[in-house]
């Protein structure tokens, strides 16, 4: 009996081969067909049943005009190099920052392990081609696609992914004022859309995209990135994003810190762009076992130009280094007053992000210094 992995590999290859024979393309486990206007995407999922007697083949399909993602990328990530036509087409199919397509259909079929996968795969692909052809015939251009988008039931139209599709479709047909008004209405009711970046949420950026050029220029200048936020994991390595001044939403630092477990996610570093000798960093073995440090200029009394300090709660210092913070490659020993929970650590990050400093009432224990030539000095 094949393993689940072997089963998926077998079926994936059957799907890829059958798709190719029909003139369909495959990328990232998805099957798609593209023309001058549309890209239709089929997402097949293969799994075995609990008894190991049959295969469950489920699939869903959607469709969207090619231009929608171009508009989204121009508004959301105007400075990103997304490659040539083929790479951009692949991104439309498998990328994260894309406009969701309108549903074409879905189905689930059970196939016995002893049956040839070809029949089920052929039927799935034939249904996909049929649904695609019927939709394109009924909606030959973006204007017709917009009408289909706006025909969704009212309770579904307000879903974030559907609003995104409607806003971008309005822009695609030249209705920028209507698109901007819809984006502004969503923002007014506290909705920001299904994705966000360092310079704003997708609804915010689409709203700006619909405004005059001078308004766009003012917004982009105002949201120029000011900080780098680095997430450190023992299993996937560091990931760094950029933050613009004032763009951090309340609670987001806390959400990152709350994921600390001392194994996977265990450290967070906030650095002002252009000032590598200043940063705030936290490391933890759990959401209530976090140590926070700040590096900043100073320390001439120790013969150094900058110092890394371990931060303590205001008014509490002088106790022994008897609290262990277990990390993937080391154990940090700190004082009881230097152990923070998520909320307290997040407050320090918010202060540092907004003001460039932490409260003066915090205790600071020098740990390490650097001379002008970069020489490291132990200050413990």
Short mmCIF file of C-alpha atoms in Angstrom, two decimals:
data_model
loop_
_atom_site.label_atom_id
_atom_site.label_comp_id
_atom_site.label_asym_id
_atom_site.label_seq_id
_atom_site.Cartn_x
_atom_site.Cartn_y
_atom_site.Cartn_z
CA UNK A 1 0.00 0.00 0.00
CA UNK A 2 1.51 3.40 -0.96
CA UNK A 3 2.19 6.00 1.71
CA UNK A 4 0.24 9.27 1.71
CA UNK A 5 3.28 11.04 0.26
CA UNK A 6 3.67 8.47 -2.51
CA UNK A 7 -0.04 8.68 -3.26
CA UNK A 8 0.05 12.47 -3.63
CA UNK A 9 3.15 12.27 -5.81
CA UNK A 10 1.49 9.72 -8.10
CA UNK A 11 -1.69 11.75 -8.47
CA UNK A 12 0.16 15.06 -8.85
CA UNK A 13 2.11 13.62 -11.77
CA UNK A 14 -1.06 12.22 -13.35
CA UNK A 15 -2.73 15.62 -13.03
CA UNK A 16 0.28 17.45 -14.46
CA UNK A 17 0.57 15.07 -17.43
CA UNK A 18 -3.15 15.17 -18.21
CA UNK A 19 -3.21 18.97 -17.91
CA UNK A 20 -0.30 19.30 -20.31
CA UNK A 21 -2.07 17.04 -22.81
CA UNK A 22 -5.04 19.44 -22.76
CA UNK A 23 -2.88 22.52 -23.28
CA UNK A 24 -3.12 23.57 -19.64
CA UNK A 25 -0.16 24.81 -17.59
CA UNK A 26 0.93 23.74 -14.10
CA UNK A 27 2.83 25.52 -11.36
CA UNK A 28 3.10 24.89 -7.62
CA UNK A 29 0.55 22.08 -7.68
CA UNK A 30 -2.03 24.28 -9.44
CA UNK A 31 -3.35 23.98 -12.99
CA UNK A 32 -4.26 27.07 -14.99
CA UNK A 33 -5.34 28.39 -18.37
CA UNK A 34 -4.61 31.96 -19.43
CA UNK A 35 -5.64 34.03 -22.45
CA UNK A 36 -5.32 37.73 -23.26
CA UNK A 37 -7.92 38.70 -20.65
CA UNK A 38 -8.29 36.00 -18.00
CA UNK A 39 -6.40 33.46 -15.93
CA UNK A 40 -8.45 30.56 -14.58
CA UNK A 41 -6.90 28.47 -11.80
CA UNK A 42 -7.68 24.93 -10.65
CA UNK A 43 -6.44 23.82 -7.21
CA UNK A 44 -6.60 20.02 -6.79
CA UNK A 45 -6.08 18.39 -3.38
CA UNK A 46 -5.42 14.67 -3.02
CA UNK A 47 -5.75 12.70 0.21
CA UNK A 48 -6.38 9.14 1.35
CA UNK A 49 -9.21 7.98 3.56
CA UNK A 50 -8.64 6.64 7.07
CA UNK A 51 -9.04 3.02 6.04
CA UNK A 52 -6.57 3.38 3.18
CA UNK A 53 -9.09 2.02 0.68
CA UNK A 54 -9.72 5.06 -1.48
CA UNK A 55 -8.41 8.43 -2.58
CA UNK A 56 -10.26 11.67 -1.99
CA UNK A 57 -9.81 14.12 -4.87
CA UNK A 58 -11.19 17.56 -4.13
CA UNK A 59 -10.79 20.66 -6.27
CA UNK A 60 -11.84 24.26 -6.54
CA UNK A 61 -11.48 26.69 -9.41
CA UNK A 62 -11.61 30.46 -9.81
CA UNK A 63 -11.05 33.08 -12.50
CA UNK A 64 -9.93 36.70 -12.72
CA UNK A 65 -8.77 39.23 -15.31
CA UNK A 66 -4.99 39.43 -15.62
CA UNK A 67 -5.05 43.18 -15.12
CA UNK A 68 -6.35 42.95 -11.53
CA UNK A 69 -3.07 41.76 -10.05
CA UNK A 70 -1.11 44.36 -12.02
CA UNK A 71 -3.24 47.07 -10.41
CA UNK A 72 -2.84 45.54 -6.95
CA UNK A 73 0.93 45.29 -7.31
CA UNK A 74 1.18 48.89 -8.56
CA UNK A 75 -0.75 50.11 -5.54
CA UNK A 76 0.59 47.75 -2.91
CA UNK A 77 4.23 47.20 -3.85
CA UNK A 78 5.20 49.74 -6.54
CA UNK A 79 8.94 49.38 -5.93
CA UNK A 80 9.10 45.57 -6.10
CA UNK A 81 10.70 43.86 -9.10
CA UNK A 82 8.27 41.03 -9.86
CA UNK A 83 10.14 39.72 -12.89
CA UNK A 84 9.03 39.13 -16.46
CA UNK A 85 5.68 38.01 -17.91
CA UNK A 86 6.10 34.31 -17.08
CA UNK A 87 7.08 34.93 -13.48
CA UNK A 88 4.24 37.41 -13.04
CA UNK A 89 1.80 34.87 -14.45
CA UNK A 90 3.07 32.26 -11.99
CA UNK A 91 2.65 34.78 -9.16
CA UNK A 92 -0.96 35.32 -10.19
CA UNK A 93 -1.54 31.60 -9.75
CA UNK A 94 0.42 30.82 -6.58
CA UNK A 95 1.42 34.17 -5.04
CA UNK A 96 0.23 35.50 -1.69
CA UNK A 97 -0.25 39.13 -2.69
CA UNK A 98 -2.88 38.65 -5.37
CA UNK A 99 -6.52 39.43 -6.01
CA UNK A 100 -8.72 36.38 -5.31
CA UNK A 101 -10.63 35.16 -8.35
CA UNK A 102 -14.35 34.59 -8.62
CA UNK A 103 -15.38 31.04 -7.82
CA UNK A 104 -16.02 28.86 -10.86
CA UNK A 105 -16.91 25.69 -8.99
CA UNK A 106 -15.68 22.87 -6.79
CA UNK A 107 -16.20 19.15 -6.27
CA UNK A 108 -15.10 16.12 -4.28
CA UNK A 109 -14.83 12.58 -5.64
CA UNK A 110 -13.78 9.29 -4.05
CA UNK A 111 -11.64 6.96 -6.15
CA UNK A 112 -10.75 3.41 -5.16
CA UNK A 113 -7.04 2.70 -4.79
CA UNK A 114 -7.35 -0.03 -7.39
CA UNK A 115 -8.81 2.37 -9.97
CA UNK A 116 -6.72 4.20 -12.55
CA UNK A 117 -6.49 7.92 -11.59
CA UNK A 118 -6.74 8.97 -15.24
CA UNK A 119 -10.54 8.81 -15.43
CA UNK A 120 -11.09 11.00 -12.36
CA UNK A 121 -8.37 13.44 -13.42
CA UNK A 122 -9.72 13.69 -16.96
CA UNK A 123 -13.22 14.38 -15.66
CA UNK A 124 -11.92 17.09 -13.32
CA UNK A 125 -9.96 18.85 -16.06
CA UNK A 126 -12.86 18.59 -18.50
CA UNK A 127 -15.17 20.20 -15.94
CA UNK A 128 -12.61 22.95 -15.31
CA UNK A 129 -12.33 23.69 -19.03
CA UNK A 130 -16.11 23.69 -19.41
CA UNK A 131 -16.67 26.06 -16.48
CA UNK A 132 -13.94 28.38 -17.75
CA UNK A 133 -15.31 28.48 -21.29
CA UNK A 134 -18.86 29.15 -20.07
CA UNK A 135 -17.73 31.98 -17.82
CA UNK A 136 -15.59 33.66 -20.48
CA UNK A 137 -18.40 33.41 -23.03
CA UNK A 138 -20.80 35.10 -20.61
CA UNK A 139 -18.23 37.65 -19.37
CA UNK A 140 -15.91 38.44 -22.28
CA UNK A 141 -14.28 41.53 -20.76
CA UNK A 142 -13.45 43.25 -17.47
CA UNK A 143 -16.66 45.30 -17.53
CA UNK A 144 -18.70 42.09 -17.60
CA UNK A 145 -16.49 40.60 -14.89
CA UNK A 146 -17.22 43.60 -12.65
CA UNK A 147 -20.95 43.01 -13.08
CA UNK A 148 -20.45 39.41 -11.95
CA UNK A 149 -18.48 40.62 -8.94
CA UNK A 150 -21.20 43.11 -8.01
CA UNK A 151 -23.90 40.45 -8.40
CA UNK A 152 -22.69 38.54 -5.34
CA UNK A 153 -25.24 38.25 -2.51
CA UNK A 154 -25.11 41.22 -0.14
CA UNK A 155 -23.94 39.11 2.79
CA UNK A 156 -20.97 37.90 0.72
CA UNK A 157 -20.14 41.21 -0.94
CA UNK A 158 -18.91 42.65 2.36
CA UNK A 159 -16.37 39.88 2.86
CA UNK A 160 -12.88 41.33 2.80
CA UNK A 161 -11.65 39.27 -0.17
CA UNK A 162 -14.74 40.19 -2.20
CA UNK A 163 -14.41 43.89 -1.43
CA UNK A 164 -10.79 43.76 -2.57
CA UNK A 165 -11.83 42.15 -5.85
CA UNK A 166 -14.56 44.77 -6.38
CA UNK A 167 -12.31 47.75 -5.64
CA UNK A 168 -9.60 46.58 -8.03
CA UNK A 169 -12.15 45.70 -10.72
CA UNK A 170 -13.60 49.21 -10.49
CA UNK A 171 -10.12 50.64 -11.03
CA UNK A 172 -9.62 48.30 -13.99
CA UNK A 173 -12.69 49.71 -15.80
CA UNK A 174 -11.68 53.32 -15.09
CA UNK A 175 -14.00 53.94 -12.13
CA UNK A 176 -11.24 55.23 -9.84
CA UNK A 177 -13.50 57.61 -7.91
CA UNK A 178 -15.97 54.82 -7.14
CA UNK A 179 -13.12 52.48 -6.20
CA UNK A 180 -11.58 55.08 -3.89
CA UNK A 181 -14.94 55.78 -2.27
CA UNK A 182 -15.50 52.07 -1.65
CA UNK A 183 -12.01 51.68 -0.15
CA UNK A 184 -12.62 54.74 2.07
CA UNK A 185 -15.96 53.33 3.21
CA UNK A 186 -14.30 50.07 4.22
CA UNK A 187 -11.62 51.94 6.16
CA UNK A 188 -14.29 54.06 7.87
CA UNK A 189 -15.92 50.93 9.25
CA UNK A 190 -12.60 49.57 10.48
CA UNK A 191 -11.90 47.13 7.64
CA UNK A 192 -8.37 47.14 6.22
CA UNK A 193 -8.50 44.22 3.79
CA UNK A 194 -6.98 40.74 3.65
CA UNK A 195 -3.35 41.87 3.49
CA UNK A 196 -1.10 44.64 4.75
CA UNK A 197 2.48 45.80 4.36
CA UNK A 198 4.93 48.11 6.09
CA UNK A 199 3.42 51.17 4.41
CA UNK A 200 -0.24 50.46 4.96
CA UNK A 201 -3.14 48.06 4.58
CA UNK A 202 -4.34 47.05 1.13
CA UNK A 203 -7.54 49.11 1.38
CA UNK A 204 -5.55 52.13 2.53
CA UNK A 205 -3.06 51.79 -0.32
CA UNK A 206 -5.81 51.29 -2.90
CA UNK A 207 -7.56 54.39 -1.57
CA UNK A 208 -4.36 56.38 -2.04
CA UNK A 209 -3.86 54.85 -5.50
CA UNK A 210 -7.19 56.36 -6.56
CA UNK A 211 -6.23 59.85 -5.38
CA UNK A 212 -4.46 62.60 -7.40
CA UNK A 213 -0.70 62.25 -7.97
CA UNK A 214 0.19 64.91 -5.40
CA UNK A 215 -1.77 63.06 -2.70
CA UNK A 216 -0.02 59.82 -3.59
CA UNK A 217 3.40 61.49 -3.45
CA UNK A 218 2.63 62.98 -0.03
CA UNK A 219 1.49 59.62 1.31
CA UNK A 220 4.55 57.74 0.07
CA UNK A 221 6.87 60.36 1.51
CA UNK A 222 5.05 60.17 4.85
CA UNK A 223 5.29 56.39 4.97
CA UNK A 224 8.96 56.03 4.07
CA UNK A 225 10.31 53.09 6.12
CA UNK A 226 12.07 54.16 9.31
CA UNK A 227 12.74 50.84 11.08
CA UNK A 228 13.63 47.22 10.39
CA UNK A 229 11.88 44.52 12.41
CA UNK A 230 13.67 41.16 12.43
CA UNK A 231 12.03 37.92 13.55
CA UNK A 232 14.50 35.26 14.64
CA UNK A 233 13.60 31.57 14.52
CA UNK A 234 15.73 28.51 15.18
CA UNK A 235 13.96 26.56 12.44
CA UNK A 236 13.57 28.98 9.53
CA UNK A 237 16.22 31.65 10.09
CA UNK A 238 15.72 35.43 10.43
CA UNK A 239 13.03 37.32 8.52
CA UNK A 240 13.23 41.11 8.26
CA UNK A 241 10.49 43.56 7.30
CA UNK A 242 10.49 47.34 7.14
CA UNK A 243 8.18 49.59 9.15
CA UNK A 244 7.27 53.18 8.42
CA UNK A 245 6.89 55.69 11.24
CA UNK A 246 3.50 55.37 12.86
CA UNK A 247 2.49 52.31 10.83
CA UNK A 248 2.66 49.75 13.63
CA UNK A 249 -0.86 48.83 14.68
CA UNK A 250 -1.62 48.58 18.34
CA UNK A 251 -0.84 45.13 19.64
CA UNK A 252 1.23 43.86 16.73
CA UNK A 253 4.50 43.78 18.71
CA UNK A 254 2.66 41.82 21.35
CA UNK A 255 1.41 39.30 18.81
CA UNK A 256 4.98 38.59 17.72
CA UNK A 257 6.31 38.37 21.27
CA UNK A 258 3.49 36.06 22.30
CA UNK A 259 4.79 33.46 19.84
CA UNK A 260 8.08 33.05 21.71
CA UNK A 261 8.69 29.46 22.78
CA UNK A 262 12.49 29.24 23.02
CA UNK A 263 12.62 26.75 20.15
CA UNK A 264 11.14 28.15 16.95
CA UNK A 265 10.35 31.85 17.40
CA UNK A 266 12.56 33.20 20.14
CA UNK A 267 13.84 36.72 19.34
CA UNK A 268 12.67 40.07 17.96
CA UNK A 269 14.94 42.98 16.97
CA UNK A 270 13.83 46.55 16.14
CA UNK A 271 16.47 48.75 14.48
CA UNK A 272 16.18 52.33 13.18
CA UNK A 273 17.18 52.39 9.51
CA UNK A 274 20.56 54.08 9.12
CA UNK A 275 21.56 53.65 12.78
CA UNK A 276 23.01 50.17 13.16
CA UNK A 277 24.46 50.96 16.61
CA UNK A 278 21.02 51.46 18.13
CA UNK A 279 18.40 48.76 18.55
CA UNK A 280 15.94 47.13 20.93
CA UNK A 281 15.88 43.35 21.10
CA UNK A 282 13.97 40.71 23.01
CA UNK A 283 14.56 36.99 23.46
CA UNK A 284 12.36 34.54 25.29
CA UNK A 285 11.56 30.97 26.16
CA UNK A 286 7.85 31.75 26.51
CA UNK A 287 5.39 34.65 26.50
CA UNK A 288 6.06 35.25 30.21
CA UNK A 289 9.82 34.58 30.09
CA UNK A 290 11.24 37.41 28.00
CA UNK A 291 14.43 39.42 28.44
CA UNK A 292 14.72 42.79 26.70
CA UNK A 293 17.92 44.66 25.81
CA UNK A 294 18.72 48.03 24.31
CA UNK A 295 21.87 49.17 22.55
CA UNK A 296 22.47 52.90 22.36
CA UNK A 297 25.34 55.41 22.15
CA UNK A 298 27.27 56.18 25.34
CA UNK A 299 29.54 54.44 27.80
CA UNK A 300 32.53 56.77 27.64
CA UNK A 301 33.11 56.08 31.34
CA UNK A 302 33.96 52.51 30.30
CA UNK A 303 36.01 53.57 27.29
CA UNK A 304 33.37 52.60 24.72
CA UNK A 305 31.12 54.44 22.26
CA UNK A 306 27.95 52.35 22.56
CA UNK A 307 26.55 49.95 25.15
CA UNK A 308 24.11 47.05 25.19
CA UNK A 309 22.05 47.11 28.39
CA UNK A 310 19.74 44.53 29.91
CA UNK A 311 16.51 46.32 30.78
CA UNK A 312 14.83 45.90 34.16
CA UNK A 313 11.48 46.93 35.55
CA UNK A 314 11.48 50.44 37.05
CA UNK A 315 12.70 50.60 40.63
CA UNK A 316 13.76 46.96 40.80
CA UNK A 317 17.44 46.01 40.54
CA UNK A 318 20.34 44.55 42.47
CA UNK A 319 19.17 40.95 42.79
CA UNK A 320 21.14 37.88 41.70
CA UNK A 321 21.32 36.60 38.13
CA UNK A 322 19.26 33.54 38.95
CA UNK A 323 16.53 33.56 36.29
CA UNK A 324 17.18 31.33 33.26
CA UNK A 325 15.87 32.22 29.81
CA UNK A 326 16.31 29.06 27.73
CA UNK A 327 17.11 29.75 24.06
CA UNK A 328 17.98 27.36 21.21
CA UNK A 329 21.75 27.84 21.45
CA UNK A 330 22.26 29.34 24.91
CA UNK A 331 20.80 30.08 28.32
CA UNK A 332 20.57 33.74 29.35
CA UNK A 333 20.80 34.36 33.11
CA UNK A 334 19.04 37.52 34.25
CA UNK A 335 17.61 39.04 37.41
CA UNK A 336 14.00 38.53 38.42
CA UNK A 337 13.38 42.22 37.72
CA UNK A 338 14.65 41.69 34.17
CA UNK A 339 12.02 39.11 33.22
CA UNK A 340 9.14 40.58 31.22
CA UNK A 341 5.80 39.26 30.07
CA UNK A 342 4.41 39.93 26.61
CA UNK A 343 2.50 43.10 27.46
CA UNK A 344 5.39 44.76 29.30
CA UNK A 345 7.89 43.86 26.57
CA UNK A 346 5.51 45.07 23.85
CA UNK A 347 5.15 48.41 25.63
CA UNK A 348 8.94 48.88 25.46
CA UNK A 349 8.94 48.11 21.74
CA UNK A 350 6.10 50.55 21.13
CA UNK A 351 7.90 53.32 23.06
CA UNK A 352 11.17 52.68 21.21
CA UNK A 353 9.41 52.60 17.84
CA UNK A 354 7.48 55.81 18.41
CA UNK A 355 10.03 57.87 20.37
CA UNK A 356 13.43 56.26 19.81
CA UNK A 357 13.86 55.54 23.52
CA UNK A 358 12.38 53.68 26.48
CA UNK A 359 11.09 55.19 29.75
CA UNK A 360 13.86 56.78 31.82
CA UNK A 361 12.53 54.97 34.88
CA UNK A 362 13.68 51.60 33.51
CA UNK A 363 16.70 50.02 35.18
CA UNK A 364 19.68 49.43 32.85
CA UNK A 365 22.41 46.88 33.52
CA UNK A 366 25.44 47.23 31.21
CA UNK A 367 26.35 43.96 29.50
CA UNK A 368 28.52 44.77 26.50
CA UNK A 369 30.23 47.75 24.89
CA UNK A 370 31.84 48.65 21.59
CA UNK A 371 34.74 51.00 20.96
CA UNK A 372 34.94 53.35 17.97
CA UNK A 373 36.81 50.72 15.93
CA UNK A 374 34.21 48.05 16.71
CA UNK A 375 36.16 46.24 19.43
CA UNK A 376 33.88 44.37 21.82
CA UNK A 377 34.20 45.03 25.57
CA UNK A 378 32.59 42.82 28.23
CA UNK A 379 30.90 45.10 30.80
CA UNK A 380 29.31 42.44 33.00
#
